[in-house]
XYZ file of N, CA and C in Angstrom:
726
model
N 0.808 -1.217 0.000
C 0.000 0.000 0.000
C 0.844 1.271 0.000
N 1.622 1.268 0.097
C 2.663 2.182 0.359
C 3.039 2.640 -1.370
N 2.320 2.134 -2.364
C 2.503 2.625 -3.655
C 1.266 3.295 -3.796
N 0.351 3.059 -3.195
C -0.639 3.644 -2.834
C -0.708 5.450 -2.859
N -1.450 6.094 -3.533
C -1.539 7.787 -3.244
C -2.711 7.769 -2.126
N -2.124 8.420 -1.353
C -3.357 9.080 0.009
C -3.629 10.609 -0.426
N -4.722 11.024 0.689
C -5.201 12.482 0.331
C -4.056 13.284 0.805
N -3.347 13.386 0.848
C -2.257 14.214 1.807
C -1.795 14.565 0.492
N -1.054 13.261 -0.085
C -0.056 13.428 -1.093
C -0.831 13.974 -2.822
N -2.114 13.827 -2.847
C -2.886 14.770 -3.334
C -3.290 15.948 -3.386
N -3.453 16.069 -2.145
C -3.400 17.714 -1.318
C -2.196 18.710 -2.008
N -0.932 17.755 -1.543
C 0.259 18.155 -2.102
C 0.349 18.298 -3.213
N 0.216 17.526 -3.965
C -0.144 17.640 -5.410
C -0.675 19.138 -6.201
N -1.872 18.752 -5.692
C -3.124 20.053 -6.125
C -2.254 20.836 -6.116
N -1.899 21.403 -4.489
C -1.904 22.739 -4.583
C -0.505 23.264 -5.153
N 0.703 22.384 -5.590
C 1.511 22.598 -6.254
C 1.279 22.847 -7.687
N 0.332 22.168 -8.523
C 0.111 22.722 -9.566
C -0.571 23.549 -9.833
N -1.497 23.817 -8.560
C -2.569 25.096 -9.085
C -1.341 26.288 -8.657
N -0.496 26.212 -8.157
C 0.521 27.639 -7.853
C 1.112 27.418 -8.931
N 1.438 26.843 -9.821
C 2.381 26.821 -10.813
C 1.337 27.245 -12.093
N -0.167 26.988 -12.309
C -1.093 27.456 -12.835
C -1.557 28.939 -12.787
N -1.305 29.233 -11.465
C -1.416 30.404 -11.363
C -0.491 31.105 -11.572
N 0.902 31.073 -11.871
C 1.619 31.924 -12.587
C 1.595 31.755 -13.707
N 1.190 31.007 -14.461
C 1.509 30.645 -15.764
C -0.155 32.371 -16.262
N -0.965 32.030 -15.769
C -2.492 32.438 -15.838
C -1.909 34.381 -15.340
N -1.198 34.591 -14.513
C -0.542 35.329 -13.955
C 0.163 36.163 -15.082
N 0.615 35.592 -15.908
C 2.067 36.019 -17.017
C 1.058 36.252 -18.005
N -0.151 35.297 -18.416
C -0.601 36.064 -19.595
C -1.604 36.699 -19.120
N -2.070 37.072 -17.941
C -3.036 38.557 -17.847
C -2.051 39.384 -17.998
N -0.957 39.331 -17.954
C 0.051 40.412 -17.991
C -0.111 40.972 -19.238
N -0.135 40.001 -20.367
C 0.049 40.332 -22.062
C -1.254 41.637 -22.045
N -0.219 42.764 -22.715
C -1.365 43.765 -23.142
C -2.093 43.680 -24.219
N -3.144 43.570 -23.895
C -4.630 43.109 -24.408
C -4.777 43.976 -26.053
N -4.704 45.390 -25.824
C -4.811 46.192 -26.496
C -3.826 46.093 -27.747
N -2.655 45.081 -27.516
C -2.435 44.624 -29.227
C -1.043 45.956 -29.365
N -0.542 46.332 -28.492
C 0.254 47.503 -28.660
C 1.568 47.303 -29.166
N 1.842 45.940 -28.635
C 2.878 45.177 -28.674
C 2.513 43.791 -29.490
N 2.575 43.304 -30.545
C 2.210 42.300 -30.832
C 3.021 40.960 -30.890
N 4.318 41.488 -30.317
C 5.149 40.707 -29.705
C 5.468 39.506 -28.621
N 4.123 40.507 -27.785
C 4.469 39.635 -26.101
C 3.553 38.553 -26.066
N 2.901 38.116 -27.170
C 2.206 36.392 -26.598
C 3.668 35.671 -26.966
N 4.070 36.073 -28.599
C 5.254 35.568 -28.933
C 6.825 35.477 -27.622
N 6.738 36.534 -27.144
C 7.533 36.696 -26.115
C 7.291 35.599 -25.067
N 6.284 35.999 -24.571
C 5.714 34.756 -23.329
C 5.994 33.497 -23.699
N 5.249 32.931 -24.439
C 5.284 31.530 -25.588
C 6.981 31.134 -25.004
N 7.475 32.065 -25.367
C 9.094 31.306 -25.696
C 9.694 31.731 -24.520
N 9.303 31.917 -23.414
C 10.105 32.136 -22.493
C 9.064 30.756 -21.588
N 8.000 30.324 -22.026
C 7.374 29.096 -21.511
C 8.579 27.958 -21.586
N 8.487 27.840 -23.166
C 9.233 27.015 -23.409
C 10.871 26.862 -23.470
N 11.514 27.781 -23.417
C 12.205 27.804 -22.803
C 12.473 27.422 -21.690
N 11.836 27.849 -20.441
C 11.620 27.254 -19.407
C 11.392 25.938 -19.211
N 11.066 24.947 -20.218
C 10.729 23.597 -19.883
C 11.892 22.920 -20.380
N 12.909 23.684 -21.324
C 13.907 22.534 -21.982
C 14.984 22.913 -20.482
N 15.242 24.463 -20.204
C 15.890 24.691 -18.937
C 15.631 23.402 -17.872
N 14.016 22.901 -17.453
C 13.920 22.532 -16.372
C 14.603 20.889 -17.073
N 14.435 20.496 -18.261
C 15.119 19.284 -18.033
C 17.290 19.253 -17.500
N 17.553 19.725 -17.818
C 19.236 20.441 -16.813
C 18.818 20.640 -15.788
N 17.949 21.084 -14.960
C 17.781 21.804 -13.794
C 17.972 20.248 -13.101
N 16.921 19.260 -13.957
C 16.148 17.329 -13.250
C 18.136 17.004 -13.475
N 18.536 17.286 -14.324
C 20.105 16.843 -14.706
C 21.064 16.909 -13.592
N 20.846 18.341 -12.954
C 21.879 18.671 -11.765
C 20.759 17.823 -10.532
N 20.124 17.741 -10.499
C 19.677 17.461 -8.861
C 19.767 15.835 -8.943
N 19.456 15.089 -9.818
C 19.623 13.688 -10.323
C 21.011 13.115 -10.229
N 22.021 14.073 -10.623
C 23.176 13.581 -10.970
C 24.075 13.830 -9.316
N 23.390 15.152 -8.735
C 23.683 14.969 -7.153
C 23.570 14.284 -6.147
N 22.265 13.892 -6.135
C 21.528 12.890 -5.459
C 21.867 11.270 -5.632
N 22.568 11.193 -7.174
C 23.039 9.746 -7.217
C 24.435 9.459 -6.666
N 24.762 10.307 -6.561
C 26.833 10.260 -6.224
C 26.993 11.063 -4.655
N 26.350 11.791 -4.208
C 26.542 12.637 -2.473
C 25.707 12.337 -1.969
N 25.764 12.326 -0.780
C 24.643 12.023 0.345
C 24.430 10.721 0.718
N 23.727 10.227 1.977
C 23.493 9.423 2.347
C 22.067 9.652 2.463
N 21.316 8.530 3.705
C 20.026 8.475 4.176
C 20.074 9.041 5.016
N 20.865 9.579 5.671
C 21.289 10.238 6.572
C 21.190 11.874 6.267
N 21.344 12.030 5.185
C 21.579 13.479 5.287
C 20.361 14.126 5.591
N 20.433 15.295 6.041
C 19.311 16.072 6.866
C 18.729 17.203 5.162
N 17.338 16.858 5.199
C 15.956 17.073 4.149
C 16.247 16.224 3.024
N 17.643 15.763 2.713
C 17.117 14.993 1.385
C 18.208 13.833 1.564
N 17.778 13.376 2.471
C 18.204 11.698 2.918
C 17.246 11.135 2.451
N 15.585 11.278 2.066
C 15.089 10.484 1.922
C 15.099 10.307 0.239
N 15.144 11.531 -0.151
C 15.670 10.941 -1.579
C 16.451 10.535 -2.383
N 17.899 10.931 -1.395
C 19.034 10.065 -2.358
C 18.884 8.656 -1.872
N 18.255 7.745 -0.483
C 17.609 6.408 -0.358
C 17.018 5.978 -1.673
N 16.290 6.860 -1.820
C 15.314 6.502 -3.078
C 15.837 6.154 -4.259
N 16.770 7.005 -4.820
C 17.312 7.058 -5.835
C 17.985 5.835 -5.823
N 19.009 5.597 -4.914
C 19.511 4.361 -4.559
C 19.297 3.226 -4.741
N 17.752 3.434 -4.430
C 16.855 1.807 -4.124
C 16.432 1.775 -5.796
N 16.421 2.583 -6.415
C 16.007 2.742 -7.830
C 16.783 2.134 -8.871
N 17.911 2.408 -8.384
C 19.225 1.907 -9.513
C 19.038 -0.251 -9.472
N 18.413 -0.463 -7.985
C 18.561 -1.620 -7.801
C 16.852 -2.345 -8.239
N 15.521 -1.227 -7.744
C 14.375 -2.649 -7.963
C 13.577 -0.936 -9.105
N 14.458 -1.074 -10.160
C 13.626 0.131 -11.049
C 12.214 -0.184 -11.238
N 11.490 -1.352 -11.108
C 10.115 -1.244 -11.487
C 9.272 -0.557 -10.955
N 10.077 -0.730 -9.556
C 8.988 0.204 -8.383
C 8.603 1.408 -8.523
N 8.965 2.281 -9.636
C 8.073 3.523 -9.903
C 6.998 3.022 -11.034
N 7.808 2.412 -11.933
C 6.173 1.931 -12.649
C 4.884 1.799 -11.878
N 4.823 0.986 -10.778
C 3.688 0.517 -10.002
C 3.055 1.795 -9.094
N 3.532 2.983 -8.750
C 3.371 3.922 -8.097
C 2.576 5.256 -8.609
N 1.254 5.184 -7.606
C 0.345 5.832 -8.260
C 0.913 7.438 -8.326
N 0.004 8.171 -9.168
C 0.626 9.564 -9.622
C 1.053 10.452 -8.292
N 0.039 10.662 -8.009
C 0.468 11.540 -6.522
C 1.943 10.746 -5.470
N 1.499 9.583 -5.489
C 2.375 8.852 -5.201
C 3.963 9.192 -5.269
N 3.903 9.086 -6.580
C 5.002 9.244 -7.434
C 5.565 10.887 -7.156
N 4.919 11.273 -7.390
C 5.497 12.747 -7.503
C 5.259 14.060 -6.424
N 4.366 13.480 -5.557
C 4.377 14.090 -4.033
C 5.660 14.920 -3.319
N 6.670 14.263 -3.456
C 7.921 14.518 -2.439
C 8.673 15.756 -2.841
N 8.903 16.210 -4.061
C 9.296 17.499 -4.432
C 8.445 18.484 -4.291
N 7.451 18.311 -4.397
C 5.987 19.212 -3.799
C 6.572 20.329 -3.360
N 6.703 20.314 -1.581
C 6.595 21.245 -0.733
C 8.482 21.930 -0.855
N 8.982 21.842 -1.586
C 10.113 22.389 -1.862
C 10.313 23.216 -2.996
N 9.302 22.571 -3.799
C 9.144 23.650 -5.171
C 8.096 24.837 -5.222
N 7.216 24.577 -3.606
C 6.075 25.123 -2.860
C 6.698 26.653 -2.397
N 8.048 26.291 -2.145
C 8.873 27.361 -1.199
C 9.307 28.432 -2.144
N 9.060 28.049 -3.616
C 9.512 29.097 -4.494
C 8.245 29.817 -5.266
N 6.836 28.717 -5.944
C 5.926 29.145 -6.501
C 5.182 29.754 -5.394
N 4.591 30.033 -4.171
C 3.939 30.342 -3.363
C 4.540 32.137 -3.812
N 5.830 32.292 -2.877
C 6.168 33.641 -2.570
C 6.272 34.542 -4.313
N 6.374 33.503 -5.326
C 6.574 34.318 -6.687
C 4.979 35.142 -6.724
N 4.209 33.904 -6.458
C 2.352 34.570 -6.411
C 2.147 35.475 -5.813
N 2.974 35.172 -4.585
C 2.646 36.914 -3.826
C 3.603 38.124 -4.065
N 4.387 38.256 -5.002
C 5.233 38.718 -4.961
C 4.742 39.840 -6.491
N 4.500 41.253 -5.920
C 3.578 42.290 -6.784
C 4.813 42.660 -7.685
N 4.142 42.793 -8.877
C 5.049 43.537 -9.956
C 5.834 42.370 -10.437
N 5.846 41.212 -10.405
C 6.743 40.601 -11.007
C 6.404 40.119 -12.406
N 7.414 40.232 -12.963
C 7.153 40.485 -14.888
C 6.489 38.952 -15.643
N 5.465 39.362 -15.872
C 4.709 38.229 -16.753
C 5.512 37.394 -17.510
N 6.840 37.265 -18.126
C 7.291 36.620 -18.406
C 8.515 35.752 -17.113
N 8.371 36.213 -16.442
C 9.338 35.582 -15.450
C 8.506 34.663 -14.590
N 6.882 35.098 -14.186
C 6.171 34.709 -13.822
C 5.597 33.369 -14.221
N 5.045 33.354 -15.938
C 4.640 32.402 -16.876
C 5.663 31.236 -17.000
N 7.162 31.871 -17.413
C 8.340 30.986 -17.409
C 8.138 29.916 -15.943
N 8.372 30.870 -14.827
C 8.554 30.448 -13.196
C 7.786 28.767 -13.248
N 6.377 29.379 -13.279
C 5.339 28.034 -13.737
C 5.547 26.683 -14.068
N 5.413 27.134 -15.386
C 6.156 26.035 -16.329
C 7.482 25.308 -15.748
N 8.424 26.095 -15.358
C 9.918 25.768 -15.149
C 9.519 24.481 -13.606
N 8.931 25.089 -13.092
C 8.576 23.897 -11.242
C 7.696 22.965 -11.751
N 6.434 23.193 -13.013
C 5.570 22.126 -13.133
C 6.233 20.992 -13.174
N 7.497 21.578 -14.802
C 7.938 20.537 -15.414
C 9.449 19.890 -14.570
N 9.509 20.349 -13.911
C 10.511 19.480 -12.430
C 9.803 18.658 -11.582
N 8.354 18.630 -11.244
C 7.437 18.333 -10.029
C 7.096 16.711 -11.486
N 7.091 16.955 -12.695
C 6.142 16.067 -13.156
C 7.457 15.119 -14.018
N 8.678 16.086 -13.612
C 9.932 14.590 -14.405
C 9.911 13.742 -14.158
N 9.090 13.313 -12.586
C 9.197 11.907 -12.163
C 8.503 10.872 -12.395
N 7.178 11.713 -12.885
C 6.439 10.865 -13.513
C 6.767 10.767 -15.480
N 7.589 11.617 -15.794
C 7.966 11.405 -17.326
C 9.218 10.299 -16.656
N 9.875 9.570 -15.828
C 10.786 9.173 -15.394
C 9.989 7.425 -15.322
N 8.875 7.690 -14.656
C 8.063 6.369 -14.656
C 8.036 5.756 -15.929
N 7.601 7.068 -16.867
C 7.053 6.496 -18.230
C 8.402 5.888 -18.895
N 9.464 6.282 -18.578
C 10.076 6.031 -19.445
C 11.111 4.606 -19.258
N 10.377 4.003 -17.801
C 10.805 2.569 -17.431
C 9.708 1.774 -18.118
N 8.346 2.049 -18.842
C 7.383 1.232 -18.809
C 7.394 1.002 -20.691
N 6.769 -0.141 -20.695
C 6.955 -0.731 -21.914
C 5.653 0.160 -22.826
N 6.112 0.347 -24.194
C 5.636 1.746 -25.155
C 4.070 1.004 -24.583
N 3.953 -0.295 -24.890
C 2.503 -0.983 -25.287
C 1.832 -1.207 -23.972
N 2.028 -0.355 -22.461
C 1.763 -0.067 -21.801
C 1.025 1.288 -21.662
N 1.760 2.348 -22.412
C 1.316 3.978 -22.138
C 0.265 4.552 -22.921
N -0.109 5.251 -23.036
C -0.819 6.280 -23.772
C -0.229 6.518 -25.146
N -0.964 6.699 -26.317
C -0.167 6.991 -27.598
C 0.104 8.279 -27.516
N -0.090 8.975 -27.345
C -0.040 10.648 -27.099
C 1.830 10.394 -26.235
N 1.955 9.837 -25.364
C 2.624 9.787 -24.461
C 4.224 9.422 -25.175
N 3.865 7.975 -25.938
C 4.873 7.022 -26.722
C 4.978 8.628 -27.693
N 4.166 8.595 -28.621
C 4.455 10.174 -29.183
C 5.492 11.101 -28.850
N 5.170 11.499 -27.998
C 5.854 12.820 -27.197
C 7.441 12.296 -27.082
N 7.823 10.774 -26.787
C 9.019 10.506 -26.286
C 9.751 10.124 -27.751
N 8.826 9.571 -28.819
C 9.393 9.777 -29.992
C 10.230 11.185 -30.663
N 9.308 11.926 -30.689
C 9.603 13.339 -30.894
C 10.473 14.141 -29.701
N 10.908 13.533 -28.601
C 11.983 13.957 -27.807
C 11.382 15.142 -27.143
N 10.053 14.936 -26.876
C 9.579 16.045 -26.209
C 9.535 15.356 -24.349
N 9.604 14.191 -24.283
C 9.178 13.768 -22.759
C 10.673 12.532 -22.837
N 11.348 12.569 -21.674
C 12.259 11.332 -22.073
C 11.857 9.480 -22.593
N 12.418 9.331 -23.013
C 12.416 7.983 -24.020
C 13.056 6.498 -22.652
N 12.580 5.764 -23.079
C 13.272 4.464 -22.535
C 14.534 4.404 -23.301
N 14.263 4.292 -24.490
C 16.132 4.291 -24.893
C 16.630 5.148 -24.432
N 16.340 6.197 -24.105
C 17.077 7.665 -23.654
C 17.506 7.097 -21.952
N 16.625 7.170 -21.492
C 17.013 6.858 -19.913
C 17.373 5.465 -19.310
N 17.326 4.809 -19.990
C 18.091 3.260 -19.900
C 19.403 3.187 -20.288
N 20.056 4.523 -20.795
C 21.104 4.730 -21.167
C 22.192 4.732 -19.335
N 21.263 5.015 -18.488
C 22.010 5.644 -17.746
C 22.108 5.038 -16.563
N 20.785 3.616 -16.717
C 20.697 2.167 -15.608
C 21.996 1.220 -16.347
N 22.945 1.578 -15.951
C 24.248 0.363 -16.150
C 25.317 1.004 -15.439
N 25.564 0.059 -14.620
C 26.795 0.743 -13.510
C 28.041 1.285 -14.711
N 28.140 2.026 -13.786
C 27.872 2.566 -12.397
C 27.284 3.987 -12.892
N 26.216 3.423 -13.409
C 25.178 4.676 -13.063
C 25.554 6.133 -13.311
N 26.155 6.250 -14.365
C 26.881 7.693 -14.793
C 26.269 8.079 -16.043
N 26.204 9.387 -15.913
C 25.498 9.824 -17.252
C 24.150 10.382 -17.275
N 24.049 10.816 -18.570
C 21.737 10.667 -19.079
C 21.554 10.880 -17.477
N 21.325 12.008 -17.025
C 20.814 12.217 -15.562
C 19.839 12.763 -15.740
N 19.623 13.660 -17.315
C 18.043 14.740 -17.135
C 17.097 13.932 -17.524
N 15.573 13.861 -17.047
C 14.908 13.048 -16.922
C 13.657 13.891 -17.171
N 13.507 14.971 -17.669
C 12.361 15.816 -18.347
C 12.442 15.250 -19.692
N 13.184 16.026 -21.008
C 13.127 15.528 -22.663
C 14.671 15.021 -22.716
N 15.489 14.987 -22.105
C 16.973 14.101 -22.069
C 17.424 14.941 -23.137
N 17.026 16.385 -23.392
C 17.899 16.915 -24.272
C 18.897 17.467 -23.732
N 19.035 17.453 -22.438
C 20.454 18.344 -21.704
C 21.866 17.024 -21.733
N 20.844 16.002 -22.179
C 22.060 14.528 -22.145
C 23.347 14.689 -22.615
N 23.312 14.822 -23.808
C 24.119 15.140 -25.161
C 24.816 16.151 -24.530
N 24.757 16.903 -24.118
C 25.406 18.402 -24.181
C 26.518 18.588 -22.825
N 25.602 17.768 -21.559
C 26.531 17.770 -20.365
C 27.292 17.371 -20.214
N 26.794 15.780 -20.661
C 27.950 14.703 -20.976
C 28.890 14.656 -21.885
N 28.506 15.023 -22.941
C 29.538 15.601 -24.164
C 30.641 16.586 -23.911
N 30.445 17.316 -22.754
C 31.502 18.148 -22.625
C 31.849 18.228 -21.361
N 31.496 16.610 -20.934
C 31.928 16.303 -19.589
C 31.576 17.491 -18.028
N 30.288 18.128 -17.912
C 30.011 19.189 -17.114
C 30.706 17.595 -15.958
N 29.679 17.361 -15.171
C 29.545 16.230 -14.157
C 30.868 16.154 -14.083
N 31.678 14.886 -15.297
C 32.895 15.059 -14.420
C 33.732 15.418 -13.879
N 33.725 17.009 -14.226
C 34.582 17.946 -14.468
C 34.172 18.344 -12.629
N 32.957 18.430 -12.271
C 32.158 19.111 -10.969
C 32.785 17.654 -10.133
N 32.454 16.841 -10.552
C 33.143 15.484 -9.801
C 34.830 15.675 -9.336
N 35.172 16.458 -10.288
C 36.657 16.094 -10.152
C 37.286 17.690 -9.229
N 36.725 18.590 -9.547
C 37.073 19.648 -8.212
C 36.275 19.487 -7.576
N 34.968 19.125 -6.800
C 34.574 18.365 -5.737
C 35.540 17.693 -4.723
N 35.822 16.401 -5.431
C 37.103 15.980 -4.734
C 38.473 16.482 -4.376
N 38.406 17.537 -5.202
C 40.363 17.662 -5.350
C 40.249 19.064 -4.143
N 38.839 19.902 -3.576
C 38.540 20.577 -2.417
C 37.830 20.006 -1.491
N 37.233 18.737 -1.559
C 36.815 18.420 -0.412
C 37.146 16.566 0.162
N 37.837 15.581 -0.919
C 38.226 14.319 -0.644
C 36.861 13.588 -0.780
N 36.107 14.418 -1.467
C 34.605 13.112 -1.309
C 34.371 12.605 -2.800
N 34.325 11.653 -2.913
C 34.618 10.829 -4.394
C 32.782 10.668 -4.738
N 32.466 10.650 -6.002
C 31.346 10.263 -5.994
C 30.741 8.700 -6.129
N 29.796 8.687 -6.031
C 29.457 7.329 -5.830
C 29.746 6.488 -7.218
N 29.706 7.065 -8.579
C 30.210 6.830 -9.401
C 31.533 6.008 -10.610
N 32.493 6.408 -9.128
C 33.670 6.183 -9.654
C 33.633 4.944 -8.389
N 33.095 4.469 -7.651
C 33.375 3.133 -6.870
C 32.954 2.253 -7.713
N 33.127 0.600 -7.361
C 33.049 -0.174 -8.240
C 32.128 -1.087 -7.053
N 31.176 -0.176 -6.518
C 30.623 -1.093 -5.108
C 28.918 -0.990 -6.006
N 28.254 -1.358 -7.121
C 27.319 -1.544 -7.857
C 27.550 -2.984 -8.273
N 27.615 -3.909 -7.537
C 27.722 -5.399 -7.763
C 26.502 -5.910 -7.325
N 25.520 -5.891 -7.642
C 23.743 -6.237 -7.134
C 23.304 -6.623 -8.069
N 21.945 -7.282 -7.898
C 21.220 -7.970 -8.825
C 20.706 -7.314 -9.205
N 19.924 -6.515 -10.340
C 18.640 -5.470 -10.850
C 17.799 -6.437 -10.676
N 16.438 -5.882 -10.135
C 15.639 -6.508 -10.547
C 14.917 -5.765 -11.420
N 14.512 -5.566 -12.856
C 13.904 -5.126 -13.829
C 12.139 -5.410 -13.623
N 12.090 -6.526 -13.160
C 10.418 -6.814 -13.611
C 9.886 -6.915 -11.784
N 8.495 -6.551 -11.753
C 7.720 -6.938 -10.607
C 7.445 -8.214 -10.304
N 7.683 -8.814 -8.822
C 7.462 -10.464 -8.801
C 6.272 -10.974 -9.459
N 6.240 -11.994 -9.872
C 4.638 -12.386 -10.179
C 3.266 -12.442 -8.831
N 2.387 -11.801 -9.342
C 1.529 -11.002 -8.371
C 1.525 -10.356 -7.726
N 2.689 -9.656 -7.813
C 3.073 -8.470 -6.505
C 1.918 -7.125 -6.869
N 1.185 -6.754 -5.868
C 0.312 -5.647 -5.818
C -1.856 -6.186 -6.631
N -1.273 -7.446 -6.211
C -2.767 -7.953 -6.957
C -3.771 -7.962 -5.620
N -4.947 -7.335 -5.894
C -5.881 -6.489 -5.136
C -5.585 -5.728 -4.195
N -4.276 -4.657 -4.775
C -4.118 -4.042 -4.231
C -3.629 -2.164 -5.183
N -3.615 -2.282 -5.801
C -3.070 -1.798 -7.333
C -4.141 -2.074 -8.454
């Protein structure tokens, strides 16, 4: 049951996307109506989207942190580099995990930024609209992260679509990056930041003065990923219960 979504983690849910709705709704009451500028839907538009290829780098750095520093131990996000952890080893377990479920836990942290932008007077419709977009599409990588462990003839065609066209990440794309030791393909929005980080080595480069100022190696470069994957769910695991 514990894959299970409760009202809490719904709660959480909601009101994270209706704040991220409301800036988006926020940025285009901004657009002047009166046509003075016939620029600024065009303007807005692309500072949306913009904002969403940004937020897949943004899923890149916190993914690629969370897999190599920290423990369970560490104080606010011990519980997710656990997670991440436990991920590399029984990956199905987000498949099976209902939406809220799934994507609950970044909630009230991405809460700490869309809340005060809403209250925050005068702030420019495009920074606002961008803002939106930029936390939705971080709050919902995890569930483009699910999709992209689950078999095409499982999902939505709209969905298989989107990962064709490199708009949502791909299973070939992010299976790139389940093989020890787990390096690499860290953005997990459209995996277009893949190519570009890794290609010019950002990570290892942050890996390697990391260590050479502080002696902490990442989890990466150990050769302690000697475990079994388990890829598939036991037979009947979650039957009348799921």
């Amino acid at each position: 049951r514990q894959f299970v979504s409760t009202d809490k983690q719904r709660l959480l849910c909601g009101s994270l996307f209706a704040s991220c709705f409301g800036l988006v709704l926020r940025g285009c009451a901004g657009v002047d109506m009166d046509g003075n500028d016939p620029n600024q839907w065009a303007i807005l538009v692309a500072s949306m989207a913009a904002a969403y290829v940004l937020a897949d780098a943004g899923t890149g750095i916190f993914h690629w942190s969370v897999d190599n520093y920290g423990t369970k131990n560490t104080p606010v996000l011990g519980n997710i580099i656990d997670a991440f952890q436990g991920h590399h080893k029984y990956p199905w377990t987000i498949t099976k995990r209902q939406f809220a479920n799934n994507v609950h836990v970044t909630c009230p942290a991405v809460m700490c930024v869309t809340v005060p932008l809403l209250c925050c007077p005068g702030l420019d419709q495009n920074v606002s609209a961008s803002m939106g977009v930029f936390c939705a599409a971080v709050v919902l990588s995890q569930q483009f992260h699910a999709w992209s462990h689950m078999k095409p003839s499982t999902l939505p065609p709209v969905v298989v679509k989107a990962q064709e066209m490199g708009v949502l990440i791909s299973r070939k794309g992010h299976g790139a990056h389940h093989k020890p030791p787990f390096r690499g393909n860290y953005c997990i929005v459209s995996g277009l930041w893949n190519g570009v980080l890794d290609g010019n080595g950002v990570f290892t480069k942050a890996e390697k003065a990391i260590y050479k100022h502080t002696g902490v190696a990442p989890r990466c470069w150990s050769d302690n990923d000697d475990f079994a994957v388990q890829e598939e769910a036991p037979e009947g695991w979650g039957d009348g219960i799921l």
